[in-house]
Amino acid sequence: MSKPKVFEKPIGVKDYLPGAVAKLRHIERQVLACMQGWGYEQIMTPTMEYYDTVGVASSTSDQKLFKLLNNRGTTLVLRSDMTSPIARVVASLLKDADFPLRLSYHSNVFRAIEEEAGREAEFFQTGVELVGDSSAEADAEVVALAIASLKAAGVERFKIAIGHVGFLNGLFEETLTGREEAQEQLKACLLGRDYVGYREQLRKLALDEPVQRELEGILRLRGGQEICDQALQLSGNAKARESIGHLCEIWDVLKAYGVCEHVLIDLTMIGDFSYYTGMTFEGYAADLGFPVASGGRYDNLLSQFGRKAPATGFALKTTRILELLGNEADEAVQRTLIVYDATGRAEALAKAQELRGEGVKVVTERVNEESMEAYKAIRLRGVVEEPFTYKGIAYTGFDDFVLKGGSAT
Amino acid sequence: MSKPKVFEKPIGVKDYLPGAVAKLRHIERQVLACMQGWGYEQIMTPTMEYYDTVGVASSTSDQKLFKLLNNRGTTLVLRSDMTSPIARVVASLLKDADFPLRLSYHSNVFRAIEEEAGREAEFFQTGVELVGDSSAEADAEVVALAIASLKAAGVERFKIAIGHVGFLNGLFEETLTGREEAQEQLKACLLGRDYVGYREQLRKLALDEPVQRELEGILRLRGGQEICDQALQLSGNAKARESIGHLCEIWDVLKAYGVCEHVLIDLTMIGDFSYYTGMTFEGYAADLGFPVASGGRYDNLLSQFGRKAPATGFALKTTRILELLGNEADEAVQRTLIVYDATGRAEALAKAQELRGEGVKVVTERVNEESMEAYKAIRLRGVVEEPFTYKGIAYTGFDDFVLKGGSAT
């Protein structure tokens, strides 16, 4: 195997230069502040977790986990999401904390195989978990907060598609009783939004005409609250009907939040995490093919860490939002340049200190033989009025302390 | 090997609960803002780097690097510091950027073996790199900025000890010519601040009386600028004398910055990174046995990435500063609780939205049968005037929308 070149970084990971960092930090700040406004407080967990605990619980497939050994020979993973680590914390460090718990995070997460498809092996997520509340009210709260968070991040045009794991499970159990493989194939098509493949799978199953029509019919189950009525007509299965009832309630609460313009019920939606047990949702920005947010209810995950509790939450895909907003103009940094020589040093550095105390960003430079030419070019302009560039950096202010009290070259 | 228990996290890594996160975030914000005030802009690099590039250049010993394989079989490391990754970026993505470059970072870094000693395997550093300036002015700037950063972080009583790699190298070359092993042993003692061990090693070397005295004498070389004069008398070696001259110049600039009260020249100081080539320094907080900052000049690192350039920088040990400041009182979060039932829902959620728009932190809760008792206890207090606790969360405000327009319970 050839060695990587000295300047290379691994495939699938990124460097962020100051302009990008400023934007990413801005999104992070705005979103975390929004979440705090809803009572969610931030927690942080380690980058590495035990494979046997968080790794296994994470619902990220084994081949997508970055694994490493610690010096005792125990397998660790780089976290692939924040939901499982937070579940661990809720069951350990926070085991005596009352429910409901409202927690937020901003964190990098890792997926090993993604790099193959040109996707990122390390990316940022900003999200919340609402633990200890099983109500439709709680589900609606996280959906409404996801909407508020996307707005806080600067995403203007977007839709949240809400589905329910129980509806599809109930419908498939009813119509494809005992045929688990067929159920899994159909779900895989829906997860991949491959509706052509879904119809093809259905035909291959050689179902009775009415059943076939019923299962094809769910592809049209996308819209407002009226979709719930249509779905109730479609299935007599108790689990499916209960799920629809729960979605109906969520819609009612979202109406009270006044955010239904952003919401769409989509009963073909399957969350991308196997631990989801109820409502799931994804957020789509206009003109963007991939989700910028995803979330759902996971009522069985906490019990894997020894503290049974219902929970619901979501994560913004912050790195994608950064790409989405990346073309907006940079906010220019206002900097002042202070130039000095040995005679003006103390005065110059004191002036810099004074300006910094007032919030001005100041770069100081002692003029030496090398930089004298570049300096003279500025000096000639006197006190510079408009922005200028010196050694590749943009400045809006200039002050000099060269031969103060004498005459400058 | 026994499996880890479900609630366990790996040894040497930490969970940060909301109180600690708020403090860590506060330090991070204050320090990065301070650095920006000096013209340093933040960059971010990936958690994983190639072992053969950044891993090898990092000067972290092999056994302290966390290693893992990507799916092509190439060895990756979790970054052990930020200086080498930034050197890589300066030589690649920023290869056309003019010098000097002023870059800052706040980042987690990883050390594999530390966990053995109960030390952290993952911790935070906040630092800067000033690339492309070899002057004493540049060295003094990073020392002065380290002082400003420690103050910004909230550390009040601290000292910065400055040394120079060239002084000890020159002195040892002169007095222990060709005896590399002896030189390394003595340096190891100084690095570990083991002065007893240093004297013992000296005795074992059976040196001539004057040389022995000379090498013991450096242990007393700690103080203000007068130390430079004493050191000049101690060594005639050109390299040693040049180093002292450079330290003298740095001191002059620090005097102009007006920060010498925080500075101490300590010629026994050896930076903990093998890539240091000139001035090195460490920051010590009062009553704390370990450094809270460290830095130095590394003029040969950049050339390893294909862009030869002098550079100097430092990192605050942010996690340690957090521990140092950890006992200060939490700033209480001001939260308002809004309680509602089905009839008051729309009104309650609208009110919450309104308050959040004004910057108030609001938690909403629909009262159900379960929570009715807890709710009644608050309700009895009417509009709550003083702070109260509900389900483990502290609130300073309360509003209810239960049976609005009718009579409650």
Short mmCIF file of C-alpha atoms in Angstrom, two decimals, chain A residues 159-400:
data_model
loop_
_atom_site.label_atom_id
_atom_site.label_comp_id
_atom_site.label_asym_id
_atom_site.label_seq_id
_atom_site.Cartn_x
_atom_site.Cartn_y
_atom_site.Cartn_z
CA LYS A 159 -41.04 20.69 4.99
CA ILE A 160 -41.19 18.17 7.81
CA ALA A 161 -42.61 14.79 6.72
CA ILE A 162 -44.07 12.79 9.61
CA GLY A 163 -44.83 9.08 9.58
CA HIS A 164 -45.31 6.33 12.14
CA VAL A 165 -43.43 3.06 12.39
CA GLY A 166 -46.56 1.39 13.84
CA PHE A 167 -48.74 2.11 10.83
CA LEU A 168 -46.59 0.23 8.33
CA ASN A 169 -45.84 -2.55 10.81
CA GLY A 170 -49.55 -3.01 11.53
CA LEU A 171 -50.54 -2.87 7.89
CA PHE A 172 -47.86 -5.38 6.84
CA GLU A 173 -48.64 -7.73 9.73
CA GLU A 174 -52.25 -7.71 8.63
CA THR A 175 -51.68 -8.15 4.91
CA LEU A 176 -48.45 -10.16 4.85
CA THR A 177 -48.87 -12.27 7.98
CA GLY A 178 -45.83 -14.41 8.65
CA ARG A 179 -44.03 -13.24 5.50
CA GLU A 180 -41.22 -11.35 7.31
CA GLU A 181 -38.87 -11.37 4.37
CA ALA A 182 -41.41 -9.77 2.07
CA GLN A 183 -42.15 -7.17 4.77
CA GLU A 184 -38.46 -6.33 5.10
CA GLN A 185 -38.03 -5.99 1.34
CA LEU A 186 -40.96 -3.60 1.08
CA LYS A 187 -39.69 -1.55 4.04
CA ALA A 188 -36.22 -1.36 2.48
CA CYS A 189 -37.78 0.10 -0.69
CA LEU A 190 -39.71 2.70 1.33
CA LEU A 191 -36.64 3.60 3.41
CA GLY A 192 -34.75 4.25 0.17
CA ARG A 193 -37.77 6.15 -1.24
CA ASP A 194 -37.65 3.69 -4.12
CA TYR A 195 -41.34 3.62 -5.06
CA VAL A 196 -40.73 1.90 -8.40
CA GLY A 197 -38.92 -0.91 -6.57
CA TYR A 198 -41.75 -1.04 -4.02
CA ARG A 199 -44.39 -1.57 -6.76
CA GLU A 200 -42.17 -4.21 -8.40
CA GLN A 201 -41.76 -6.10 -5.10
CA LEU A 202 -45.53 -5.97 -4.60
CA ARG A 203 -46.18 -7.50 -8.04
CA LYS A 204 -43.67 -10.29 -7.35
CA LEU A 205 -45.53 -11.19 -4.15
CA ALA A 206 -48.59 -12.20 -6.23
CA LEU A 207 -51.06 -10.89 -3.69
CA ASP A 208 -54.84 -10.83 -4.02
CA GLU A 209 -56.05 -7.87 -6.01
CA PRO A 210 -57.57 -5.92 -3.03
CA VAL A 211 -54.46 -6.39 -0.86
CA GLN A 212 -52.22 -5.35 -3.72
CA ARG A 213 -54.33 -2.22 -4.19
CA GLU A 214 -54.26 -1.48 -0.47
CA LEU A 215 -50.45 -1.73 -0.26
CA GLU A 216 -50.04 0.36 -3.39
CA GLY A 217 -52.47 2.85 -1.94
CA ILE A 218 -50.14 3.89 0.89
CA LEU A 219 -47.86 5.55 -1.67
CA ARG A 220 -50.57 8.17 -2.03
CA LEU A 221 -50.84 8.73 1.73
CA ARG A 222 -49.05 12.06 1.82
CA GLY A 223 -50.70 15.35 2.76
CA GLY A 224 -52.43 17.10 5.63
CA GLN A 225 -54.53 15.70 8.47
CA GLU A 226 -57.05 14.30 5.93
CA ILE A 227 -54.47 11.57 5.24
CA CYS A 228 -55.26 10.12 8.66
CA ASP A 229 -58.91 9.57 7.65
CA GLN A 230 -57.87 7.89 4.43
CA ALA A 231 -55.45 5.65 6.31
CA LEU A 232 -58.12 4.62 8.81
CA GLN A 233 -60.24 3.40 5.89
CA LEU A 234 -57.28 1.46 4.54
CA SER A 235 -56.50 -0.70 7.56
CA GLY A 236 -58.51 -2.45 10.23
CA ASN A 237 -55.38 -3.52 12.10
CA ALA A 238 -55.42 -2.27 15.71
CA LYS A 239 -51.74 -1.25 15.77
CA ALA A 240 -52.07 0.63 12.49
CA ARG A 241 -55.22 2.45 13.67
CA GLU A 242 -53.66 3.35 17.02
CA SER A 243 -50.65 4.80 15.22
CA ILE A 244 -52.89 6.92 13.02
CA GLY A 245 -54.72 8.13 16.12
CA HIS A 246 -51.40 9.22 17.64
CA LEU A 247 -50.42 11.07 14.46
CA CYS A 248 -53.80 12.82 14.49
CA GLU A 249 -53.13 14.05 18.02
CA ILE A 250 -49.64 15.25 17.07
CA TRP A 251 -51.21 17.19 14.21
CA ASP A 252 -53.66 18.85 16.63
CA VAL A 253 -50.80 20.01 18.84
CA LEU A 254 -48.78 21.22 15.85
CA LYS A 255 -51.85 23.22 14.82
CA ALA A 256 -51.79 24.86 18.25
CA TYR A 257 -48.09 25.67 17.67
CA GLY A 258 -49.16 27.27 14.39
CA VAL A 259 -46.56 25.41 12.32
CA CYS A 260 -48.65 23.11 10.09
CA GLU A 261 -47.59 24.99 6.96
CA HIS A 262 -44.24 23.21 7.39
CA VAL A 263 -45.70 19.79 8.11
CA LEU A 264 -46.79 16.93 5.88
CA ILE A 265 -48.04 13.54 6.95
CA ASP A 266 -46.27 10.86 4.93
CA LEU A 267 -47.24 7.32 5.90
CA THR A 268 -44.58 5.78 3.64
CA MET A 269 -41.89 7.28 5.89
CA ILE A 270 -39.64 4.92 7.80
CA GLY A 271 -37.01 6.42 10.06
CA ASP A 272 -33.45 5.48 9.26
CA PHE A 273 -32.79 4.16 12.78
CA SER A 274 -33.92 0.72 13.80
CA TYR A 275 -34.59 1.89 17.37
CA TYR A 276 -37.57 4.04 16.36
CA THR A 277 -40.80 2.75 17.86
CA GLY A 278 -43.40 5.40 17.00
CA MET A 279 -43.62 8.70 15.18
CA THR A 280 -40.65 9.40 12.91
CA PHE A 281 -39.92 12.47 10.81
CA GLU A 282 -37.54 13.99 8.33
CA GLY A 283 -36.97 17.60 7.34
CA TYR A 284 -36.39 18.51 3.70
CA ALA A 285 -35.11 21.87 2.53
CA ALA A 286 -36.42 23.18 -0.78
CA ASP A 287 -34.29 22.15 -3.76
CA LEU A 288 -32.25 19.69 -1.72
CA GLY A 289 -32.39 15.94 -2.29
CA PHE A 290 -31.39 14.81 1.19
CA PRO A 291 -32.87 15.44 4.63
CA VAL A 292 -31.54 18.29 6.80
CA ALA A 293 -33.18 16.93 9.96
CA SER A 294 -34.45 13.60 11.20
CA GLY A 295 -35.99 12.32 14.37
CA GLY A 296 -38.52 10.09 16.02
CA ARG A 297 -39.71 8.24 19.07
CA TYR A 298 -37.58 5.46 20.57
CA ASP A 299 -39.33 3.94 23.59
CA ASN A 300 -37.15 0.82 23.90
CA LEU A 301 -33.62 2.22 23.74
CA LEU A 302 -33.35 3.46 27.34
CA SER A 303 -34.18 0.03 28.74
CA GLN A 304 -31.07 -1.33 27.00
CA PHE A 305 -29.12 0.90 29.39
CA GLY A 306 -31.11 -0.22 32.41
CA ARG A 307 -33.58 2.65 32.84
CA LYS A 308 -36.82 1.97 30.99
CA ALA A 309 -38.32 5.21 29.69
CA PRO A 310 -40.10 6.55 26.62
CA ALA A 311 -38.14 9.12 24.61
CA THR A 312 -38.33 11.23 21.49
CA GLY A 313 -35.91 13.55 19.75
CA PHE A 314 -34.29 14.77 16.57
CA ALA A 315 -30.99 15.89 15.06
CA LEU A 316 -30.31 18.61 12.55
CA LYS A 317 -27.75 17.55 9.96
CA THR A 318 -25.68 20.63 10.64
CA THR A 319 -22.93 19.98 8.10
CA ARG A 320 -25.54 19.76 5.32
CA ILE A 321 -27.20 22.97 6.48
CA LEU A 322 -23.78 24.62 6.32
CA GLU A 323 -23.43 23.46 2.70
CA LEU A 324 -26.95 24.68 1.97
CA LEU A 325 -26.19 28.15 3.35
CA GLY A 326 -22.56 28.16 2.24
CA ASN A 327 -23.07 30.47 -0.71
CA GLU A 328 -24.29 33.39 1.34
CA ALA A 329 -21.89 36.30 1.51
CA ASP A 330 -19.26 36.26 4.23
CA GLU A 331 -19.69 38.73 6.99
CA ALA A 332 -16.44 40.69 6.63
CA VAL A 333 -14.23 40.74 9.72
CA GLN A 334 -13.29 44.32 10.67
CA ARG A 335 -9.60 44.49 11.55
CA THR A 336 -7.23 47.31 12.38
CA LEU A 337 -3.51 47.13 11.53
CA ILE A 338 -1.04 48.76 13.89
CA VAL A 339 2.52 49.09 12.61
CA TYR A 340 5.49 50.08 14.75
CA ASP A 341 9.25 50.12 15.00
CA ALA A 342 11.47 49.75 18.07
CA THR A 343 10.97 53.36 19.10
CA GLY A 344 7.16 53.17 18.96
CA ARG A 345 6.74 49.68 20.37
CA ALA A 346 5.46 50.39 23.87
CA GLU A 347 3.07 53.03 22.60
CA ALA A 348 1.82 50.80 19.76
CA LEU A 349 1.22 47.75 21.92
CA ALA A 350 -0.57 49.86 24.54
CA LYS A 351 -2.79 51.31 21.81
CA ALA A 352 -3.54 47.79 20.53
CA GLN A 353 -4.47 46.71 24.04
CA GLU A 354 -6.76 49.70 24.45
CA LEU A 355 -8.55 49.03 21.15
CA ARG A 356 -8.95 45.32 21.92
CA GLY A 357 -10.55 46.30 25.20
CA GLU A 358 -13.11 48.22 23.14
CA GLY A 359 -13.81 45.14 21.04
CA VAL A 360 -11.72 46.10 18.00
CA LYS A 361 -9.78 43.30 16.31
CA VAL A 362 -6.17 44.41 16.06
CA VAL A 363 -3.12 42.91 14.35
CA THR A 364 0.22 44.43 15.31
CA GLU A 365 3.37 44.28 13.23
CA ARG A 366 6.85 45.52 13.81
CA VAL A 367 8.29 46.86 10.58
CA ASN A 368 11.60 45.34 9.68
CA GLU A 369 13.78 45.60 6.58
CA GLU A 370 11.84 42.88 4.79
CA SER A 371 8.42 44.40 5.31
CA MET A 372 9.45 48.04 4.88
CA GLU A 373 8.40 48.19 1.22
CA ALA A 374 4.93 46.75 1.88
CA TYR A 375 4.63 49.07 4.85
CA LYS A 376 5.63 52.15 2.88
CA ALA A 377 2.87 51.47 0.35
CA ILE A 378 0.33 51.75 3.16
CA ARG A 379 2.08 54.59 4.86
CA LEU A 380 1.77 56.61 1.66
CA ARG A 381 -2.00 56.40 1.98
CA GLY A 382 -1.86 58.18 5.32
CA VAL A 383 -4.67 57.23 7.64
CA VAL A 384 -6.44 54.74 5.44
CA GLU A 385 -10.13 55.48 4.93
CA GLU A 386 -11.29 52.53 2.87
CA PRO A 387 -10.56 48.81 3.39
CA PHE A 388 -7.15 47.62 2.20
CA THR A 389 -5.19 44.39 2.05
CA TYR A 390 -1.81 43.89 3.66
CA LYS A 391 -0.02 40.53 3.41
CA GLY A 392 -3.23 38.84 2.31
CA ILE A 393 -5.36 40.09 5.21
CA ALA A 394 -8.18 42.64 4.81
CA TYR A 395 -8.13 45.63 7.14
CA THR A 396 -10.52 48.49 7.72
CA GLY A 397 -8.30 50.57 9.99
CA PHE A 398 -4.64 51.54 10.22
CA ASP A 399 -2.43 53.27 12.75
CA ASP A 400 1.35 53.59 12.82
#
